[in-house]
Coordinates of C-alpha atoms in Angstrom, one line a residue:
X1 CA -65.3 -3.6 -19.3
X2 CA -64.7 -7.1 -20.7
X3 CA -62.8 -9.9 -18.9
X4 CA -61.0 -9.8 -22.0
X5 CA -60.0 -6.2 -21.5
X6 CA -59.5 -7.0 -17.8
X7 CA -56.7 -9.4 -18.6
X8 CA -55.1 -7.1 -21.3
X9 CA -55.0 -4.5 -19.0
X10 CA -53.3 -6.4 -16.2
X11 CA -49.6 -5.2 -16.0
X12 CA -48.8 -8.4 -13.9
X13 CA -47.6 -6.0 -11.1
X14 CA -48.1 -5.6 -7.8
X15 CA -45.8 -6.7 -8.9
X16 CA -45.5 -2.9 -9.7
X17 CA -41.7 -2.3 -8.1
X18 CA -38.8 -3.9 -8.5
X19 CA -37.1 -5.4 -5.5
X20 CA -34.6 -3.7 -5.5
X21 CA -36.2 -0.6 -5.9
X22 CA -38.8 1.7 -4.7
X23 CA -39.5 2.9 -7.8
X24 CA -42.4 1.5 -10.1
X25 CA -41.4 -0.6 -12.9
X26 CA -45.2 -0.6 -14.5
X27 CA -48.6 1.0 -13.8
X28 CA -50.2 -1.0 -11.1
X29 CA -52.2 -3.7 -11.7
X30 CA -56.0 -3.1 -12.6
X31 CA -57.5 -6.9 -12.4
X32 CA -56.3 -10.4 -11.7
X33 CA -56.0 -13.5 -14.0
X34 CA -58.7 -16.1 -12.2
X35 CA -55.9 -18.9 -10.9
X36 CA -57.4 -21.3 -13.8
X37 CA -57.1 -19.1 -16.4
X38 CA -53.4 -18.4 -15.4
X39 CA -52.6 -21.7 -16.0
X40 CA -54.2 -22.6 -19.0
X41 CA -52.9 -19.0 -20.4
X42 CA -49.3 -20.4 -19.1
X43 CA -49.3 -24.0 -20.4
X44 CA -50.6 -22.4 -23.8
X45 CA -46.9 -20.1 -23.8
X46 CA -44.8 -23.6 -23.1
X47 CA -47.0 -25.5 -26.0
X48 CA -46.1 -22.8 -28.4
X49 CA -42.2 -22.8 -27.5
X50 CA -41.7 -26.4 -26.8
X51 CA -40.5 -27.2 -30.3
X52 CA -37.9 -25.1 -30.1
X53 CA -36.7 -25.3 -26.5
X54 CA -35.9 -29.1 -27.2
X55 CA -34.8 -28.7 -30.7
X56 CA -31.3 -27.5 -29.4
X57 CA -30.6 -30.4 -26.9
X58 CA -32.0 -33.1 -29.3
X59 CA -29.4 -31.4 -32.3
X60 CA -26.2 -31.3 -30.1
X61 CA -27.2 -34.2 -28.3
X62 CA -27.4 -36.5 -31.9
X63 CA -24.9 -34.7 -33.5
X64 CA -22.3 -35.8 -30.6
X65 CA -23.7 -39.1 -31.1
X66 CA -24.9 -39.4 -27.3
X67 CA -26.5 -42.4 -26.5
X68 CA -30.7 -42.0 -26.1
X69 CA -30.8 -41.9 -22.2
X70 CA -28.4 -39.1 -22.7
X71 CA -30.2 -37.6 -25.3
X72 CA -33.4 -37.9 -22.8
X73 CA -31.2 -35.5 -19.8
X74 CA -30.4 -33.3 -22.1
X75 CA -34.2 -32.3 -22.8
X76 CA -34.9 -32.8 -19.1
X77 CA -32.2 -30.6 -18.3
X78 CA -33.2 -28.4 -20.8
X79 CA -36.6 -28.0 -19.9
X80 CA -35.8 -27.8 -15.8
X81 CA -32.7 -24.8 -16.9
X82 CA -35.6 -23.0 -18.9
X83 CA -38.3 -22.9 -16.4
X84 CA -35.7 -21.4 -13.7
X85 CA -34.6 -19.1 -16.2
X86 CA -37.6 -18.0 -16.9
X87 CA -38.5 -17.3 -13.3
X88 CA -35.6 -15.2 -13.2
X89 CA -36.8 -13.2 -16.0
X90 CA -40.6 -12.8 -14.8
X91 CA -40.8 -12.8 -11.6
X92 CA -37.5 -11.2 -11.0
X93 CA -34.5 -11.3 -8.3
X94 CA -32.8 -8.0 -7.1
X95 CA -31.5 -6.0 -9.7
X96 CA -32.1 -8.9 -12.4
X97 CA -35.0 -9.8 -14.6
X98 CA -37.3 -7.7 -16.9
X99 CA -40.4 -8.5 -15.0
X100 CA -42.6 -8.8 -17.9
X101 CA -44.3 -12.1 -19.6
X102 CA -40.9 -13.1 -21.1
X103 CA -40.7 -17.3 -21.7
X104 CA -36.7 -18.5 -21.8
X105 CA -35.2 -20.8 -24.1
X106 CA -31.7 -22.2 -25.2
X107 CA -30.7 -19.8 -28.1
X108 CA -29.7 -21.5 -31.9
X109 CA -27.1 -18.9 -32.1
X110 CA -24.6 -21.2 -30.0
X111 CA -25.7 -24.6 -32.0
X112 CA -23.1 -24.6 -34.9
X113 CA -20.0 -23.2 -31.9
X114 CA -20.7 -25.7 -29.7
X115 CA -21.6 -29.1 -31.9
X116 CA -17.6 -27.6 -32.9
X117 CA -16.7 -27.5 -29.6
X118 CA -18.0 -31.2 -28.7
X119 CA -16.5 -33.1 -31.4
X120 CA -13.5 -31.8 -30.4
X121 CA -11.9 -34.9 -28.6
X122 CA -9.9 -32.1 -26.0
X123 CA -12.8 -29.9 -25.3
X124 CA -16.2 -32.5 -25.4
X125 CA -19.1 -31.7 -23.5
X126 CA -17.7 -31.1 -20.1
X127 CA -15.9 -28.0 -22.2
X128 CA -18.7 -26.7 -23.6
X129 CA -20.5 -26.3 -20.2
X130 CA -17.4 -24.3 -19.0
X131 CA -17.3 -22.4 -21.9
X132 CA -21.6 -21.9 -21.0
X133 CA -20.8 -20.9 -17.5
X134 CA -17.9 -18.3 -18.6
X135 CA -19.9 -16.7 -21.2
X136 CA -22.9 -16.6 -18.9
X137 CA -20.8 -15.1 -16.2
X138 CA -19.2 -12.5 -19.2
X139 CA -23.1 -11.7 -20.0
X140 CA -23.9 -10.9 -16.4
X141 CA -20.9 -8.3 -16.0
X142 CA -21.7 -6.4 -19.1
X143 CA -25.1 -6.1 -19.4
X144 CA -24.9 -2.3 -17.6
X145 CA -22.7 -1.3 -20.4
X146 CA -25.2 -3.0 -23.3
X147 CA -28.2 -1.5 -21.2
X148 CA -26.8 2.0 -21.8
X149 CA -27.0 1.8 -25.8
X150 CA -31.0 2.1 -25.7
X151 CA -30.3 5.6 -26.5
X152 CA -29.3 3.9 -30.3
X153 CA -32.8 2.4 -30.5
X154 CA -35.2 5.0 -31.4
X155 CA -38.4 4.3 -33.5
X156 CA -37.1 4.0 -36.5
X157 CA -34.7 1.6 -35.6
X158 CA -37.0 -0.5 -33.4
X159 CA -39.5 -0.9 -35.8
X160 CA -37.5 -2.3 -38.5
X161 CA -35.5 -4.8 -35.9
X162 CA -38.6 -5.9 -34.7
X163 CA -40.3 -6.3 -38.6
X164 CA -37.4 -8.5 -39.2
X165 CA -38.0 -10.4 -36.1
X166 CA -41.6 -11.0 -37.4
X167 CA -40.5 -12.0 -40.6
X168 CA -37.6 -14.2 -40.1
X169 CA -39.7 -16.3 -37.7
X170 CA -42.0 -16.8 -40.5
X171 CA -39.5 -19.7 -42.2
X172 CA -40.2 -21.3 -38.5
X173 CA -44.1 -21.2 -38.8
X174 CA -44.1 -22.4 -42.5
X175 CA -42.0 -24.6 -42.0
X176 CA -43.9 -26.0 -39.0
X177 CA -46.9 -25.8 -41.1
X178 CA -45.5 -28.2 -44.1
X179 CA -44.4 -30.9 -41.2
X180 CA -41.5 -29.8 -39.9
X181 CA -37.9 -29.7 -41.8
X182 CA -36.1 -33.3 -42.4
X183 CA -39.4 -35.0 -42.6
X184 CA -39.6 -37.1 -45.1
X185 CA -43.2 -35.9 -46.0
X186 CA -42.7 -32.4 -45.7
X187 CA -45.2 -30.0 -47.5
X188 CA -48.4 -33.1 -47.4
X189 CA -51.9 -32.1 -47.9
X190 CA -52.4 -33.3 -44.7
X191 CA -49.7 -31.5 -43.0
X192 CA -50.9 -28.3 -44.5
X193 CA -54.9 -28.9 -44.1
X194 CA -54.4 -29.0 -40.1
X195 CA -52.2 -26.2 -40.1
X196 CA -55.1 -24.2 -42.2
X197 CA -58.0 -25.8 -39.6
X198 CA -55.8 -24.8 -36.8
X199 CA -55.4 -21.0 -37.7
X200 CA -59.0 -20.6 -39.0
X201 CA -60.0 -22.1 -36.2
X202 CA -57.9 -19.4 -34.1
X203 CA -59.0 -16.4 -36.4
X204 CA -62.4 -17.4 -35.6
X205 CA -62.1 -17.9 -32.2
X206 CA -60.6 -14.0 -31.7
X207 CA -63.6 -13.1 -34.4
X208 CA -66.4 -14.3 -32.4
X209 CA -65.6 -14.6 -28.6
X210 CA -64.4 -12.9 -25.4
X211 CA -62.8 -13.1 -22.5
X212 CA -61.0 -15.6 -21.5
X213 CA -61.6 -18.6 -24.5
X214 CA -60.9 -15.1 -26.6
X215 CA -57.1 -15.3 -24.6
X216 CA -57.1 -18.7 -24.6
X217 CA -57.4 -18.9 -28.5
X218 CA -54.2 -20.6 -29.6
X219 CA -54.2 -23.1 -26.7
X220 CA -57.4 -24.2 -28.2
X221 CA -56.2 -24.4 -31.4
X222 CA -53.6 -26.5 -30.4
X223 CA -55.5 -28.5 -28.3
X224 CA -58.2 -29.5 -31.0
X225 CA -55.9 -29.3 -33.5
X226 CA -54.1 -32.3 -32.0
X227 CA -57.1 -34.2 -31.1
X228 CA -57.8 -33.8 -35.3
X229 CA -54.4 -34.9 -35.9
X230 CA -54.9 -38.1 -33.2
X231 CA -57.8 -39.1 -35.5
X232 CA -55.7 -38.8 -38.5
X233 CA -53.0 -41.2 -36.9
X234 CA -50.8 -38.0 -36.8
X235 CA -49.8 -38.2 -33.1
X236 CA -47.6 -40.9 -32.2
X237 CA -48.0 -41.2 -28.3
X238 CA -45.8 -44.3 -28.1
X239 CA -42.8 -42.8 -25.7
X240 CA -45.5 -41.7 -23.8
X241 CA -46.5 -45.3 -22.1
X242 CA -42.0 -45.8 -21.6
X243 CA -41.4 -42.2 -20.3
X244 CA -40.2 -42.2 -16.6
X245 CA -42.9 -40.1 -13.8
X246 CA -40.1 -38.7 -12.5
X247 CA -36.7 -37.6 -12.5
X248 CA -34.1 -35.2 -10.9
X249 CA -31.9 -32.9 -12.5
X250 CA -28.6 -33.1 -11.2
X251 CA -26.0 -30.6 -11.7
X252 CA -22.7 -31.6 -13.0
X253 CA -24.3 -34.7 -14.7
X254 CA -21.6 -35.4 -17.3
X255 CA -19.0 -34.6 -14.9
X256 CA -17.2 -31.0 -13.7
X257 CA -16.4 -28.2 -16.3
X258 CA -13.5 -28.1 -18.2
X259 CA -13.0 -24.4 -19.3
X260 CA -10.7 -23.8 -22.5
X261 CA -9.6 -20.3 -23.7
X262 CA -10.9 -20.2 -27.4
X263 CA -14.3 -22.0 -26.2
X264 CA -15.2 -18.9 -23.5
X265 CA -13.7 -16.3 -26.2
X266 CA -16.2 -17.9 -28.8
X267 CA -19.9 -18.2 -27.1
X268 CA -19.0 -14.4 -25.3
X269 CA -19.3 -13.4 -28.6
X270 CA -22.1 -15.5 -29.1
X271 CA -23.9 -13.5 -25.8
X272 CA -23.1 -10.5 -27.3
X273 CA -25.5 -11.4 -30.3
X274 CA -28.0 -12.9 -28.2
X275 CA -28.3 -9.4 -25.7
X276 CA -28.8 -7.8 -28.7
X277 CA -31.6 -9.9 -29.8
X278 CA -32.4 -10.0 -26.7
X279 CA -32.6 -6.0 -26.7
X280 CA -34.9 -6.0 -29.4
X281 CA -37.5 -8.3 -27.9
X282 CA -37.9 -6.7 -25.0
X283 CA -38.2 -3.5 -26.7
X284 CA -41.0 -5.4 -28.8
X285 CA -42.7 -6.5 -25.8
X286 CA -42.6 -3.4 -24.2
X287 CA -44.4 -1.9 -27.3
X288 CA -47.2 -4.4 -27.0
X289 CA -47.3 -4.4 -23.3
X290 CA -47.3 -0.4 -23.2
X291 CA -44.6 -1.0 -20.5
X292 CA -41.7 1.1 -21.6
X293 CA -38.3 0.0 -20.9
X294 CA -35.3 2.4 -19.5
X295 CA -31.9 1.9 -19.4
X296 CA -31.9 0.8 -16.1
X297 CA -34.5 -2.0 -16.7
X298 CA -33.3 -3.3 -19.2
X299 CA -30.0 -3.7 -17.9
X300 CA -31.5 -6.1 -15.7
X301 CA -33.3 -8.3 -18.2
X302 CA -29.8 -8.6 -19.7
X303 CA -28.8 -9.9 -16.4
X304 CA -31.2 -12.2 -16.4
X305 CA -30.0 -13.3 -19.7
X306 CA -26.9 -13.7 -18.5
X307 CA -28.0 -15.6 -15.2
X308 CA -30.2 -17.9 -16.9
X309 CA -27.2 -19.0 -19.3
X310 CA -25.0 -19.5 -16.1
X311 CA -28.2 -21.6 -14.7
X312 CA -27.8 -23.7 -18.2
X313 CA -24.0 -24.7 -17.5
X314 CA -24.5 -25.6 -14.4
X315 CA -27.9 -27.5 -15.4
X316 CA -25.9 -29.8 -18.7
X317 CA -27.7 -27.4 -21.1
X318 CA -26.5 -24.2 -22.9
X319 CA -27.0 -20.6 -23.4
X320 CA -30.6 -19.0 -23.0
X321 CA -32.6 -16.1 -24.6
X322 CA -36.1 -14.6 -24.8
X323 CA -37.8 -16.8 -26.7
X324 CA -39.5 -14.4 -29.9
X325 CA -42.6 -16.8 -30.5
X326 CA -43.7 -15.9 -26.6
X327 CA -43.9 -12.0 -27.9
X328 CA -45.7 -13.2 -30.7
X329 CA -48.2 -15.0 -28.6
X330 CA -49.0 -11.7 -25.6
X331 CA -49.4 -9.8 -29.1
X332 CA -52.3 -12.4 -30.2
X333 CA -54.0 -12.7 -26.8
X334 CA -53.2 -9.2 -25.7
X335 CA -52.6 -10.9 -22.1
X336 CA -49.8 -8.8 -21.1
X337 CA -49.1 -9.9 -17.2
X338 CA -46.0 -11.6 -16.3
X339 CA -47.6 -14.1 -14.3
X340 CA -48.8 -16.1 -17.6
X341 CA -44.6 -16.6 -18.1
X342 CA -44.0 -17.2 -14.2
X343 CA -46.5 -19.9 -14.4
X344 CA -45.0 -21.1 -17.6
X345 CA -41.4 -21.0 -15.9
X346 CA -42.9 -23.4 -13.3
X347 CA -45.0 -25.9 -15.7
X348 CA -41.4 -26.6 -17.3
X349 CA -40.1 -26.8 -14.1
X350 CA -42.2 -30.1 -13.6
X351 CA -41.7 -31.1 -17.5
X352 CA -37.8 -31.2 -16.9
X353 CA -38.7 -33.2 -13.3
X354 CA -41.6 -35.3 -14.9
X355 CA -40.2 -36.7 -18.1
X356 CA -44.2 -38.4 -18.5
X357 CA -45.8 -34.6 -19.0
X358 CA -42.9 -33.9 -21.4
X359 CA -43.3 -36.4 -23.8
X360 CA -47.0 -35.7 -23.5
X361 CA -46.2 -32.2 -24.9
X362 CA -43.9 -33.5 -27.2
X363 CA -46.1 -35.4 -28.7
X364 CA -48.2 -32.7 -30.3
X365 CA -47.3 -32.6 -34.1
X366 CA -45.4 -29.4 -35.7
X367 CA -47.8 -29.1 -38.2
X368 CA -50.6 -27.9 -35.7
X369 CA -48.2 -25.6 -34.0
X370 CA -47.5 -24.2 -37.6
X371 CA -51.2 -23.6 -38.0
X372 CA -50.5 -21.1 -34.5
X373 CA -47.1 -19.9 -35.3
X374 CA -48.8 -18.4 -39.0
X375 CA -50.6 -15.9 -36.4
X376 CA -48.3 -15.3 -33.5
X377 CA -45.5 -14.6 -35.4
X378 CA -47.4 -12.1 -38.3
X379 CA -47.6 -10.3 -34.9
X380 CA -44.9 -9.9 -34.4
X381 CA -44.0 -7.9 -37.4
X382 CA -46.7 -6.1 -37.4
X383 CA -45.9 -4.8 -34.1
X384 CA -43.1 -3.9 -36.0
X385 CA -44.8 -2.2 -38.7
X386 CA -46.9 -0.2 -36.6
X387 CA -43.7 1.4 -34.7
X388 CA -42.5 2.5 -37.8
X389 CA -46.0 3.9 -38.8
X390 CA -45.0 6.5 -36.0
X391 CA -41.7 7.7 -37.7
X392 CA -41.6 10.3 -40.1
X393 CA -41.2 9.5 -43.5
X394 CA -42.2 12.6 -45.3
X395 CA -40.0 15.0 -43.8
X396 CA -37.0 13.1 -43.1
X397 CA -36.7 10.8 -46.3
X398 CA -33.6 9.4 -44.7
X399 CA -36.0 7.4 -42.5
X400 CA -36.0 5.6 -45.7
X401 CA -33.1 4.6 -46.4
X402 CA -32.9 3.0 -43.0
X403 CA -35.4 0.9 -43.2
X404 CA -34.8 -0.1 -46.7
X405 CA -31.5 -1.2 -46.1
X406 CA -31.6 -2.4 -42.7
X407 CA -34.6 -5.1 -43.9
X408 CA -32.3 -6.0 -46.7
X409 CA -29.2 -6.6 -44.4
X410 CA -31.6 -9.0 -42.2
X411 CA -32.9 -11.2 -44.9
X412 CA -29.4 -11.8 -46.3
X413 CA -29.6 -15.4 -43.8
X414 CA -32.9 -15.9 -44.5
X415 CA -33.0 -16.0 -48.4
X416 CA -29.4 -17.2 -48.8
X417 CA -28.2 -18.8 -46.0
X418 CA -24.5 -19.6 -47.8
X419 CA -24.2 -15.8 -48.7
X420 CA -21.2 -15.9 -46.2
X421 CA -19.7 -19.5 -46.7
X422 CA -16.5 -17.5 -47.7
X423 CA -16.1 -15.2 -44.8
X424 CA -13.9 -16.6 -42.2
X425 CA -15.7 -19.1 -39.4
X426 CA -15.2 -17.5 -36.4
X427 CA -17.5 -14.3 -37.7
X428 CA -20.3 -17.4 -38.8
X429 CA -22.3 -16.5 -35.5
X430 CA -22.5 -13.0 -36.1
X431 CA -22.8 -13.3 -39.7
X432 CA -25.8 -15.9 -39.3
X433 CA -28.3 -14.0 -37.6
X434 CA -30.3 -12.0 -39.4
X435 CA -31.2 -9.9 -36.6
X436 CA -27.9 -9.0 -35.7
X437 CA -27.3 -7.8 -38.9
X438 CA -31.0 -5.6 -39.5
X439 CA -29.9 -4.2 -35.7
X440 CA -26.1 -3.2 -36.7
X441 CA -27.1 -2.0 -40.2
X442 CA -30.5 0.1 -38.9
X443 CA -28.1 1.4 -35.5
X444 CA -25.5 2.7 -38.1
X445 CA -27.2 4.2 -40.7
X446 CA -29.6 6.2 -38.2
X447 CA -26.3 7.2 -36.4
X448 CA -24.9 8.2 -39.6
X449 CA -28.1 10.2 -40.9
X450 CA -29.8 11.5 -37.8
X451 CA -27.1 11.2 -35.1
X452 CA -28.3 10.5 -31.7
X453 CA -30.9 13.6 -31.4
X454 CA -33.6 10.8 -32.9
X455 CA -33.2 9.3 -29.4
X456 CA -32.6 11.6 -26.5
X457 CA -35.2 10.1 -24.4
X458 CA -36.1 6.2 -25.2
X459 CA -38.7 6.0 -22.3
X460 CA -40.5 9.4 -23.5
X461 CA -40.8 8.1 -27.1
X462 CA -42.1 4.3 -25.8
X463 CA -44.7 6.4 -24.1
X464 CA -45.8 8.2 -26.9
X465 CA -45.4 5.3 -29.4
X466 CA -47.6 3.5 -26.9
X467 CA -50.2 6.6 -27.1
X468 CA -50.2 6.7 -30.4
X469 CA -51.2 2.9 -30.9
X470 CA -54.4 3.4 -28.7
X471 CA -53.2 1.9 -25.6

């Protein structure tokens, strides 16, 4: 057996019970990830996330006009709430975490409620860190009762959730790929020539190598991809030479939380969108992983969820999710143990301490991670698209129709993001995510055409969809 198949195989348990449980989470462990290799395999997940685990910061930060320094604890803060969060997911606490390669990041869903929240001279940021704590707290309490809808997620609902997963982050990987959105020389040759070395370069890579450069074949295109773009006079490394070696991250930084009514009310409803999202993730990773999730596991990933969000409050930073690009990536490299995130979780631990490393990161241009997200993210979808190749279709042309519509309802945001400008603004969060709205339509319709019979066991049908795909 290859060391390639070696790592794949690795369940990341030994890891194989919970601790809080005698009862095996995973099959046990068949190799070990060589210490190197863990941590190039980890820094490779925080290079393809980074982008988007600062982008939420660096938005609410400008748009509330905060000076730079501020700006600058926000990221840190960001990036030090992440990396705890995700130990909470992968490595696990008592009766919290999902214990698989999960990477954590501060959710967009909240973005547009709580830029609202801070310009409001009465609420400002001290509020919106209440309001983070509250609904983080809200998250933690009802994740039992969100864990016990998996029965609503058979096959044929999965599948099409998780192909609109795949294809909605698309927009981020093109977009990546032409330079990144608000730059003023989006879609450039240049821009779209390193974005096609960098996945060639990947493609090739997974064509003609194994083991662990074969795993290891988006941090390499990454990596060269940036020192291409450094020759081009792409990377601008300037911030580097300023940024400070190191830092704490103190709670309570812009003073204690303020908690209004409204506020809470609004980003509970906002953690109600992101444990569904969250629900369909971790059913997508469980797919790729071959790791089935039940009821009662995944009621503790929604814990973590919600702990990880209560972490961000108390951390000046916001609400946190699975981050959907991370799936992407254990799909590419087929390196399914959760150590790869737990080492992650702690290499952002020392970005958010060591703002240096961080602007190091931060320094590598969107257009080579476009090049990377092209691949990870097709995953994605396909992982979706080979779930559904397990439903029946023939007999039960109903499958159909679910499908059909439920793709439709989830591309609404994506193709016309003003198709609800009318609708009032406190249903904007729901309305906005496409996922929400592919998991409520496909959750209905199968309900409504095959009642809950499509689902009486989830765990028994991950098994045999996990059979069925040749793991």
């Amino acid at each position: 057996m290859s060391s390639a198949s070696n790592l794949a195989l690795d369940g990341g348990l030994a890891e194989g019970r919970d601790p809080a449980s005698s009862t095996p989470t995973a099959a046990a462990p068949i190799s070990r990830v060589p210490p190197v290799a863990l941590g190039l395999l980890g820094l490779q997940h925080v290079l393809v996330m980074y982008a988007g685990a600062v982008a939420v910061p660096l938005i609410v930060g400008r748009a509330l006009k905060l000076p730079p320094e501020q700006v600058a604890m926000l990221v840190s803060a960001d990036l030090f709430a992440g990396g705890l969060a995700t130990l909470v997911q992968s490595w696990g606490l008592p009766g919290i975490g999902i214990r698989m390669p999960v990477m954590m990041g501060v959710t967009f869903a909240a973005v547009t409620p709580m830029v609202a929240m801070g310009t409001n001279p009465e609420i400002g940021l001290t509020g919106i860190y209440g309001a983070v704590m509250a609904a983080g707290l809200f998250a933690f309490l009802v994740a039992p009762l969100v864990g016990r809808l998996l029965p609503l997620f058979p096959p044929v609902v999965t599948g099409t959730i998780i192909l609109v997963i795949g294809i909605s982050l698309m927009r981020v990987g093109v977009n990546w790929a032409a330079g990144g959105v608000g730059n003023p020389n989006y879609g450039a040759l240049i821009y779209l020539g390193i974005a096609a070395f960098v996945l060639c370069l990947i493609l090739a890579i997974t064509r003609y190598t194994t083991g662990f450069i074969n795993s290891a074949s988006v941090l390499i295109g990454i990596v060269v991809g940036t020192v291409l773009a450094a020759l081009l006079g792409l990377v601008d490394a300037s911030h580097v030479a300023t940024a400070a070696w190191f830092d704490i991250v103190r709670p309570f930084a812009f003073g204690f939380p303020t908690f209004d009514l409204v506020s809470i009310v609004t980003l509970c409803i906002v953690m109600i969108v992101v444990m569904i999202e969250s629900t369909g993730m971790f059913l997508a990773l469980a797919e790729i992983c071959a790791d089935p999730v039940d009821e009662q596991r995944l009621t503790r990933g929604l814990r973590g969820d919600g702990l990880g969000t209560l972490i961000g409050g108390l951390f000046n930073t916001f609400p946190y999710t699975s981050f959907s690009q991370n799936v992407g990536l254990v799909g590419v490299t087929g390196v399914r143990t959760r150590y790869v995130a737990v080492i992650g979780g702690v290499i952002m631990l020392g970005l958010g301490l060591i703002p240096k490393l961080a602007a190091l990161v931060e320094a590598v241009p969107q257009c080579v991670l476009g090049g990377a997200g092209l691949v990870m993210f097709g995953m994605v979808g396909a992982t979706g698209a080979r779930i559904l190749g397990s439903v029946d279709f023939a007999k039960n042309r109903n499958n159909l129709f679910i499908v059909a519509v439920s793709v439709g309802f989830g591309m609404i945001p994506l193709v016309a993001p003003t198709f609800f400008k009318q609708m009032p603004h406190a249903l904007h969060p729901l309305l906005e995510s496409g996922i929400l709205l592919c998991a409520i339509s496909a959750v209905v319709l199968n309900l409504f055409f095959n009642g809950l019979t499509s689902s009486t066991d989830p765990r028994e049908a991950a098994k045999v969809q996990a059979v069925s795909s040749g793991h």
